[in-house]
PDB file of C-alpha atoms in Angstrom:
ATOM      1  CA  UNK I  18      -6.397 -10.516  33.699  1.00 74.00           C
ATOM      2  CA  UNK I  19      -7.040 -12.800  30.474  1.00 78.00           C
ATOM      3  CA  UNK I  20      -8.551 -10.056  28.663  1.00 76.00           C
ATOM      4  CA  UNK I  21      -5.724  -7.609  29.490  1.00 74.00           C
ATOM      5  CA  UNK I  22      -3.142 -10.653  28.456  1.00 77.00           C
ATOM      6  CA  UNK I  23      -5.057 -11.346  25.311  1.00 73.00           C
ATOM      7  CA  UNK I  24      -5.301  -7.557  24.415  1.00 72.00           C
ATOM      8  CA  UNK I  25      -1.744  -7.003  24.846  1.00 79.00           C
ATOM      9  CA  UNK I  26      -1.406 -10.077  22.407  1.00 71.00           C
ATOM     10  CA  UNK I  27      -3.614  -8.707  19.928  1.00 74.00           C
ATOM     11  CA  UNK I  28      -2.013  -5.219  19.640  1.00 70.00           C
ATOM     12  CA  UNK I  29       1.567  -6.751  19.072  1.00 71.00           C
ATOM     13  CA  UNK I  30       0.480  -8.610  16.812  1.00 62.00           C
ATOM     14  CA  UNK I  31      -1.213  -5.964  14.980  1.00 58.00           C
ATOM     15  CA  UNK I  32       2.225  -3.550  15.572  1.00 59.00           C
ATOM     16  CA  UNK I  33       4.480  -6.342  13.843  1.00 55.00           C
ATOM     17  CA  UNK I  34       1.925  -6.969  11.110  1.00 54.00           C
ATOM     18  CA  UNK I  35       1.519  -3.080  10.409  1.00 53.00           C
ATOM     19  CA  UNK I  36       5.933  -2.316  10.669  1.00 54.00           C
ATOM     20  CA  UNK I  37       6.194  -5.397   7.992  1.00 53.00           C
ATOM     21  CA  UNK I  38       4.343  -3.846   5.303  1.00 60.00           C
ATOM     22  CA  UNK I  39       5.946  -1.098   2.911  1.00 79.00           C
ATOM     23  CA  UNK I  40       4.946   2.675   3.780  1.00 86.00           C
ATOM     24  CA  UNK I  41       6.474   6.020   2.120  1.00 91.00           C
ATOM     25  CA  UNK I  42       5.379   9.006   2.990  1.00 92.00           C
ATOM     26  CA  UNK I  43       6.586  12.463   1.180  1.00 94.00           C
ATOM     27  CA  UNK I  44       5.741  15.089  -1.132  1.00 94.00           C
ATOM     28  CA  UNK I  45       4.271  15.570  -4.591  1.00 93.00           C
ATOM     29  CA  UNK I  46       5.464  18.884  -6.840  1.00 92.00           C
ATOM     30  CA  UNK I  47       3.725  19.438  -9.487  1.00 88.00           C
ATOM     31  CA  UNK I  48       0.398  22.296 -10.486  1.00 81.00           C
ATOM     32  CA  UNK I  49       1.108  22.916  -6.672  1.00 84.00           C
ATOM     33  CA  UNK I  50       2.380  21.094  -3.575  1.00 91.00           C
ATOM     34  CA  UNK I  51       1.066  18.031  -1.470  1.00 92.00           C
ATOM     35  CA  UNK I  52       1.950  15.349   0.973  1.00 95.00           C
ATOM     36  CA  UNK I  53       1.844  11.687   0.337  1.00 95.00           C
ATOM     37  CA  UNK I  54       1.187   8.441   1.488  1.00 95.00           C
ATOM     38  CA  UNK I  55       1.852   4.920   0.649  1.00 94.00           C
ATOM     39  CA  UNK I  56       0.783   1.825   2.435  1.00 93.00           C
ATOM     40  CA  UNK I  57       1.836  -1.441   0.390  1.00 91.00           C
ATOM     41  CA  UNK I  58       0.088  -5.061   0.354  1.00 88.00           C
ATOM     42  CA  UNK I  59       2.473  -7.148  -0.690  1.00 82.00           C
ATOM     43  CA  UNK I  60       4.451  -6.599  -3.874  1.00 81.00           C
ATOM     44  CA  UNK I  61       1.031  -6.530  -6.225  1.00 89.00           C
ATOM     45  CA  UNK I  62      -0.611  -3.289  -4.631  1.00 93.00           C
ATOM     46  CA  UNK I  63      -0.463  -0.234  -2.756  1.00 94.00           C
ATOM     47  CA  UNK I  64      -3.073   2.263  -1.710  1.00 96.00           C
ATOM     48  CA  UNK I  65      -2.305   6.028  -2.336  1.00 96.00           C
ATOM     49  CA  UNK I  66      -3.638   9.049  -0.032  1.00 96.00           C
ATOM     50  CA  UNK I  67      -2.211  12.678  -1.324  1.00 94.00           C
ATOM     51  CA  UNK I  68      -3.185  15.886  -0.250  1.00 93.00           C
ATOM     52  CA  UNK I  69      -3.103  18.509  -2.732  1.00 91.00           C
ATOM     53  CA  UNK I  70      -3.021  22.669  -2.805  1.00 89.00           C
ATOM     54  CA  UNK I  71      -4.068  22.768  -6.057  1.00 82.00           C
ATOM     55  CA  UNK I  72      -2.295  25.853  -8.215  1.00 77.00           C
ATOM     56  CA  UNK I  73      -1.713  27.206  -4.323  1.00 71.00           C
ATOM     57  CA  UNK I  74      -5.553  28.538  -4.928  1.00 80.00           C
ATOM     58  CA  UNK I  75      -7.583  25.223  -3.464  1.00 86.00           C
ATOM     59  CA  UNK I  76      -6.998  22.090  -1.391  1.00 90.00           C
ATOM     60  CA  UNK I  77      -7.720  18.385  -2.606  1.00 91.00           C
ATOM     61  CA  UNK I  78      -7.929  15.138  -1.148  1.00 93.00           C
ATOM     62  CA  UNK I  79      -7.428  11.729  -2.987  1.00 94.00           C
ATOM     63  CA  UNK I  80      -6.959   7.602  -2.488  1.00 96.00           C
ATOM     64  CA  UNK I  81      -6.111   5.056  -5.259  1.00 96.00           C
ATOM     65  CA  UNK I  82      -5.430   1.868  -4.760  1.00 97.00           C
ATOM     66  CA  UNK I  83      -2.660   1.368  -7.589  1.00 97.00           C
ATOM     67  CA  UNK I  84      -1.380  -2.011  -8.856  1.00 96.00           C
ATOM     68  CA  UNK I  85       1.990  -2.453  -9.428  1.00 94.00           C
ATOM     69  CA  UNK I  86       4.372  -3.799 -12.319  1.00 93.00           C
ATOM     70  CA  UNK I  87       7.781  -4.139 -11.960  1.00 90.00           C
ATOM     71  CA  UNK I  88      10.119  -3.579 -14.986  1.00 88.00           C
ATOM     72  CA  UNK I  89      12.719  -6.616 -14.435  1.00 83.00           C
ATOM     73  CA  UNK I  90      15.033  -5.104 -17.499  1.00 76.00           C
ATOM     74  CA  UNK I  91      16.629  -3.034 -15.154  1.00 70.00           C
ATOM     75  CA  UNK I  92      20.040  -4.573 -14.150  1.00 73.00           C
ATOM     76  CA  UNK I  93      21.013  -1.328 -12.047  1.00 76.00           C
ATOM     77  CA  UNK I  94      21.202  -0.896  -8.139  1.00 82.00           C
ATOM     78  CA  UNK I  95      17.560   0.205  -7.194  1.00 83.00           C
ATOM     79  CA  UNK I  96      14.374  -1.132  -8.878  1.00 86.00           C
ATOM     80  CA  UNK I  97      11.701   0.304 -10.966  1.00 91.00           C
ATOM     81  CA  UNK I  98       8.202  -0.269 -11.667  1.00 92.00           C
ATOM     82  CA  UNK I  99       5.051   1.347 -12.865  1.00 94.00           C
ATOM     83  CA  UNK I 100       1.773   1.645 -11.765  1.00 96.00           C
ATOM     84  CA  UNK I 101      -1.876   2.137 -12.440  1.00 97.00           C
ATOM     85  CA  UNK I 102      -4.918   2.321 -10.682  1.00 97.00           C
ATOM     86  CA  UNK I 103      -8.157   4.092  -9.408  1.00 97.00           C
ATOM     87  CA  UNK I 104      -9.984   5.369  -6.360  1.00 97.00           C
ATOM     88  CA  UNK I 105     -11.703   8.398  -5.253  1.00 95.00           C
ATOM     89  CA  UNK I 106     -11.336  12.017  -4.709  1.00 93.00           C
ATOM     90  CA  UNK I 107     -12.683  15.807  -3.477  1.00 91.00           C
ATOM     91  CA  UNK I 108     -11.481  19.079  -2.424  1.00 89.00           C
ATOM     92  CA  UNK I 109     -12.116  22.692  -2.897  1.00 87.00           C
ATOM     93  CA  UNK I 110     -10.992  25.394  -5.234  1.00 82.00           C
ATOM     94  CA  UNK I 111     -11.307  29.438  -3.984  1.00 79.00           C
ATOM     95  CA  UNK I 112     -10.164  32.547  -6.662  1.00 64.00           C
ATOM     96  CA  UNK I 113     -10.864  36.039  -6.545  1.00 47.00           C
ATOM     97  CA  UNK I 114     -13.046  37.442  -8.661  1.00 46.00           C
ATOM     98  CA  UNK I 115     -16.067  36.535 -10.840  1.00 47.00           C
ATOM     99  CA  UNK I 116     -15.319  33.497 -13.002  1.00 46.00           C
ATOM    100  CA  UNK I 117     -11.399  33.393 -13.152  1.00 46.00           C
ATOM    101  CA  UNK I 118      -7.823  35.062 -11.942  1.00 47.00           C
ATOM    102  CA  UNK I 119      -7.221  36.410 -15.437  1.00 48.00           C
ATOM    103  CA  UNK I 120      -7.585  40.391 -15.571  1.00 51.00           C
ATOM    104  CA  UNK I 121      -9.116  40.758 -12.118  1.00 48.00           C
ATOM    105  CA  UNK I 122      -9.414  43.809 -10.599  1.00 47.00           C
ATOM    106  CA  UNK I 123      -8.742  43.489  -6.998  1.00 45.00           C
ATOM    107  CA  UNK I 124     -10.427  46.061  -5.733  1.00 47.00           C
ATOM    108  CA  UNK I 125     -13.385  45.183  -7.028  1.00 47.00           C
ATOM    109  CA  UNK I 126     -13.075  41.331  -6.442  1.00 45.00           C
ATOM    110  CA  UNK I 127     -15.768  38.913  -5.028  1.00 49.00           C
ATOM    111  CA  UNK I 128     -14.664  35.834  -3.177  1.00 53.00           C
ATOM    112  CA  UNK I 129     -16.164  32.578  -4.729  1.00 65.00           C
ATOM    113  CA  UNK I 130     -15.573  29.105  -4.722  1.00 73.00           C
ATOM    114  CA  UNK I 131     -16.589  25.785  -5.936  1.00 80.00           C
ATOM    115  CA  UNK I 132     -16.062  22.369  -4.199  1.00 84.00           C
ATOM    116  CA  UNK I 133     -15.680  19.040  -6.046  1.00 86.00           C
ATOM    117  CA  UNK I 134     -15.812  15.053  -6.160  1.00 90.00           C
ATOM    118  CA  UNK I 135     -15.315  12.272  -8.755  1.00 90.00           C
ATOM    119  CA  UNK I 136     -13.364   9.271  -9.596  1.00 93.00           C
ATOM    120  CA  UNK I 137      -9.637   9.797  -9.462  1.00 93.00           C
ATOM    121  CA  UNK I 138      -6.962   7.610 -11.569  1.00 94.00           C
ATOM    122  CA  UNK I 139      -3.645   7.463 -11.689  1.00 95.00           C
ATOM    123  CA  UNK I 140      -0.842   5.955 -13.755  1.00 96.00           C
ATOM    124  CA  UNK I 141       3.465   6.822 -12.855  1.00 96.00           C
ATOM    125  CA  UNK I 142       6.129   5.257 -13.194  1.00 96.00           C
ATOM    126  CA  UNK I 143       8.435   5.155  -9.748  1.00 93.00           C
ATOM    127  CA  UNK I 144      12.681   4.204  -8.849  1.00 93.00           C
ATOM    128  CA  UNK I 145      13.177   2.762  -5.121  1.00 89.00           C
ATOM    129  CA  UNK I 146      16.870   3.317  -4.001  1.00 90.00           C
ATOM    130  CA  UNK I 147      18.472   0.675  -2.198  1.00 87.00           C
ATOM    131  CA  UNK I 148      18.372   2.956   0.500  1.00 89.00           C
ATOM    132  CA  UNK I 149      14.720   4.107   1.730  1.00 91.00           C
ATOM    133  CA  UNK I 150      14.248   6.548  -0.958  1.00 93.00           C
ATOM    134  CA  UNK I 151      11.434   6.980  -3.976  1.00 93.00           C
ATOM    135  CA  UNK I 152      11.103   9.335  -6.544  1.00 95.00           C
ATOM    136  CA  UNK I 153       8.094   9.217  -8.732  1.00 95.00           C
ATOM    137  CA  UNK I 154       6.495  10.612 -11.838  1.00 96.00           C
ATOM    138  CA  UNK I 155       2.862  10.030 -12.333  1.00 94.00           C
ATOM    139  CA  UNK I 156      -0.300  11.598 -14.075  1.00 94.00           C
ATOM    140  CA  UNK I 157      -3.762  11.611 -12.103  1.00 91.00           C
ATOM    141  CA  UNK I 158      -6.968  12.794 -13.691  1.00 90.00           C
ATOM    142  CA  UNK I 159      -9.991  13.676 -11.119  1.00 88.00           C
ATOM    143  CA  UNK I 160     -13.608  13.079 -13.502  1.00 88.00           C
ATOM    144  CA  UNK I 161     -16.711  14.169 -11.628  1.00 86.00           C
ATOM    145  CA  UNK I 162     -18.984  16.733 -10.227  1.00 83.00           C
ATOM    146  CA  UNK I 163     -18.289  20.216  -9.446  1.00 79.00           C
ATOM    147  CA  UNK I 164     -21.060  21.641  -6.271  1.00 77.00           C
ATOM    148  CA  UNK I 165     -21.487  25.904  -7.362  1.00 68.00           C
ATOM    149  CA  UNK I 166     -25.078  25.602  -6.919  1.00 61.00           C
ATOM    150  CA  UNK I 167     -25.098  24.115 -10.574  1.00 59.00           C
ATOM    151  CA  UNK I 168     -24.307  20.532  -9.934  1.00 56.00           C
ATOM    152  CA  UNK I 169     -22.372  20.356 -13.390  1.00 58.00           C
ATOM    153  CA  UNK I 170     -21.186  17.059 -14.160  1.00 57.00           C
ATOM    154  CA  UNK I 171     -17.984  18.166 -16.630  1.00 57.00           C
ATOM    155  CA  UNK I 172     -15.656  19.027 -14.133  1.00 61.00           C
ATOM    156  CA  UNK I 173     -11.932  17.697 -14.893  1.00 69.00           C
ATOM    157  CA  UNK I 174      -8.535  18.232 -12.972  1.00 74.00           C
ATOM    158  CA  UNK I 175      -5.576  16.631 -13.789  1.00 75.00           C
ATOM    159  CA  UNK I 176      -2.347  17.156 -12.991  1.00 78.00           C
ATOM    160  CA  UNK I 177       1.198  15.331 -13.388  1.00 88.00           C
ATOM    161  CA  UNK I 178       3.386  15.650 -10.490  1.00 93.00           C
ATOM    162  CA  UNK I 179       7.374  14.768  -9.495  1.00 94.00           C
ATOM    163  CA  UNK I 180       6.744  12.965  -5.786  1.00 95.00           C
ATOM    164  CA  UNK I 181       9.705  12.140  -3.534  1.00 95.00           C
ATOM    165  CA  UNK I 182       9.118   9.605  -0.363  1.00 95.00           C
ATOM    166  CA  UNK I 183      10.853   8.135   2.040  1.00 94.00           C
ATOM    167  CA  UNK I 184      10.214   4.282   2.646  1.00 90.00           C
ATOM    168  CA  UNK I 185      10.212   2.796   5.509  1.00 85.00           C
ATOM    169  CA  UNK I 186       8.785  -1.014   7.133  1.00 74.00           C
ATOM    170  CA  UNK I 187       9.578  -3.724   5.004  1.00 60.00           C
ATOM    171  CA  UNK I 188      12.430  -4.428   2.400  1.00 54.00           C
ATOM    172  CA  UNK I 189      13.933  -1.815   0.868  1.00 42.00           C
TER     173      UNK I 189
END
């Protein structure tokens, strides 16, 4: 019975500490569509997870942890800040045809693809309502290796994206 009594403990405790902290969760529009995630630690940091269709012809998975700056000039209702940071990401692109979409002939097409994984960064800039809503502009560059059967290392996607969250846990 002291076990169940000090399990129920633990996992209340661990419900209060995880509804205190800062989540979002949303979208990103940008060279495609994704979802996003936020989880915050404290008022210094957050960690990132998005998940990307890439130009609607692939699907990509990243995680930053981002450090955060506010920008205390702003005398206005909500807040803003900006943001930088780095972490880790992969996916997989598919097209139609032999190296590209440009001037295939469909008829004649070959399905290919080419997965990927490298370093991800990111830098935006972000506006938190005083109600539990975020809108976001931010640029991330993915740097790393592309897997064809080549194992090139050049392979870079970037793309800058409008995200729009909603916040919830924690002040607002």
């Amino acid at each position: 019975m002291k076990k169940l009594a000090l399990l129920i403990v633990i996992m209340i405790a661990t419900y209060v500490v995880a509804v205190a902290q800062p989540r979002a969760i949303g979208g990103r529009l940008g060279w495609g569509v994704g979802a996003s995630y936020q989880h915050g630690f404290g008022e210094k940091g957050m960690l990132q997870a998005d998940v990307d269709f890439i130009s609607f012809s692939g699907i990509q998975g990243t995680a930053t942890y981002n450090w955060i700056f506010p920008i205390n000039s702003w005398n206005g209702s909500g807040s803003w800040s900006w943001y930088a940071g780095v972490g880790g990401g992969g996916g997989y692109r598919w097209w139609y045809g032999k190296t590209s979409l440009d001037g295939i002939n469909w008829h004649n097409a070959v399905a290919s693809g080419i997965g990927f994984a490298g370093v991800a960064g990111m830098i935006g800039v972000e506006y938190n309502f005083k109600f539990p809503l975020q809108l976001s502009i931010d640029w991330r560059p993915l740097i790393g290796a592309d897997f064809n059967g080549t194992y090139s290392a050049a392979y870079l996607y970037e793309a800058a994206a409008i995200g729009v969250r909603y916040k919830f846990g924690g002040k607002h």
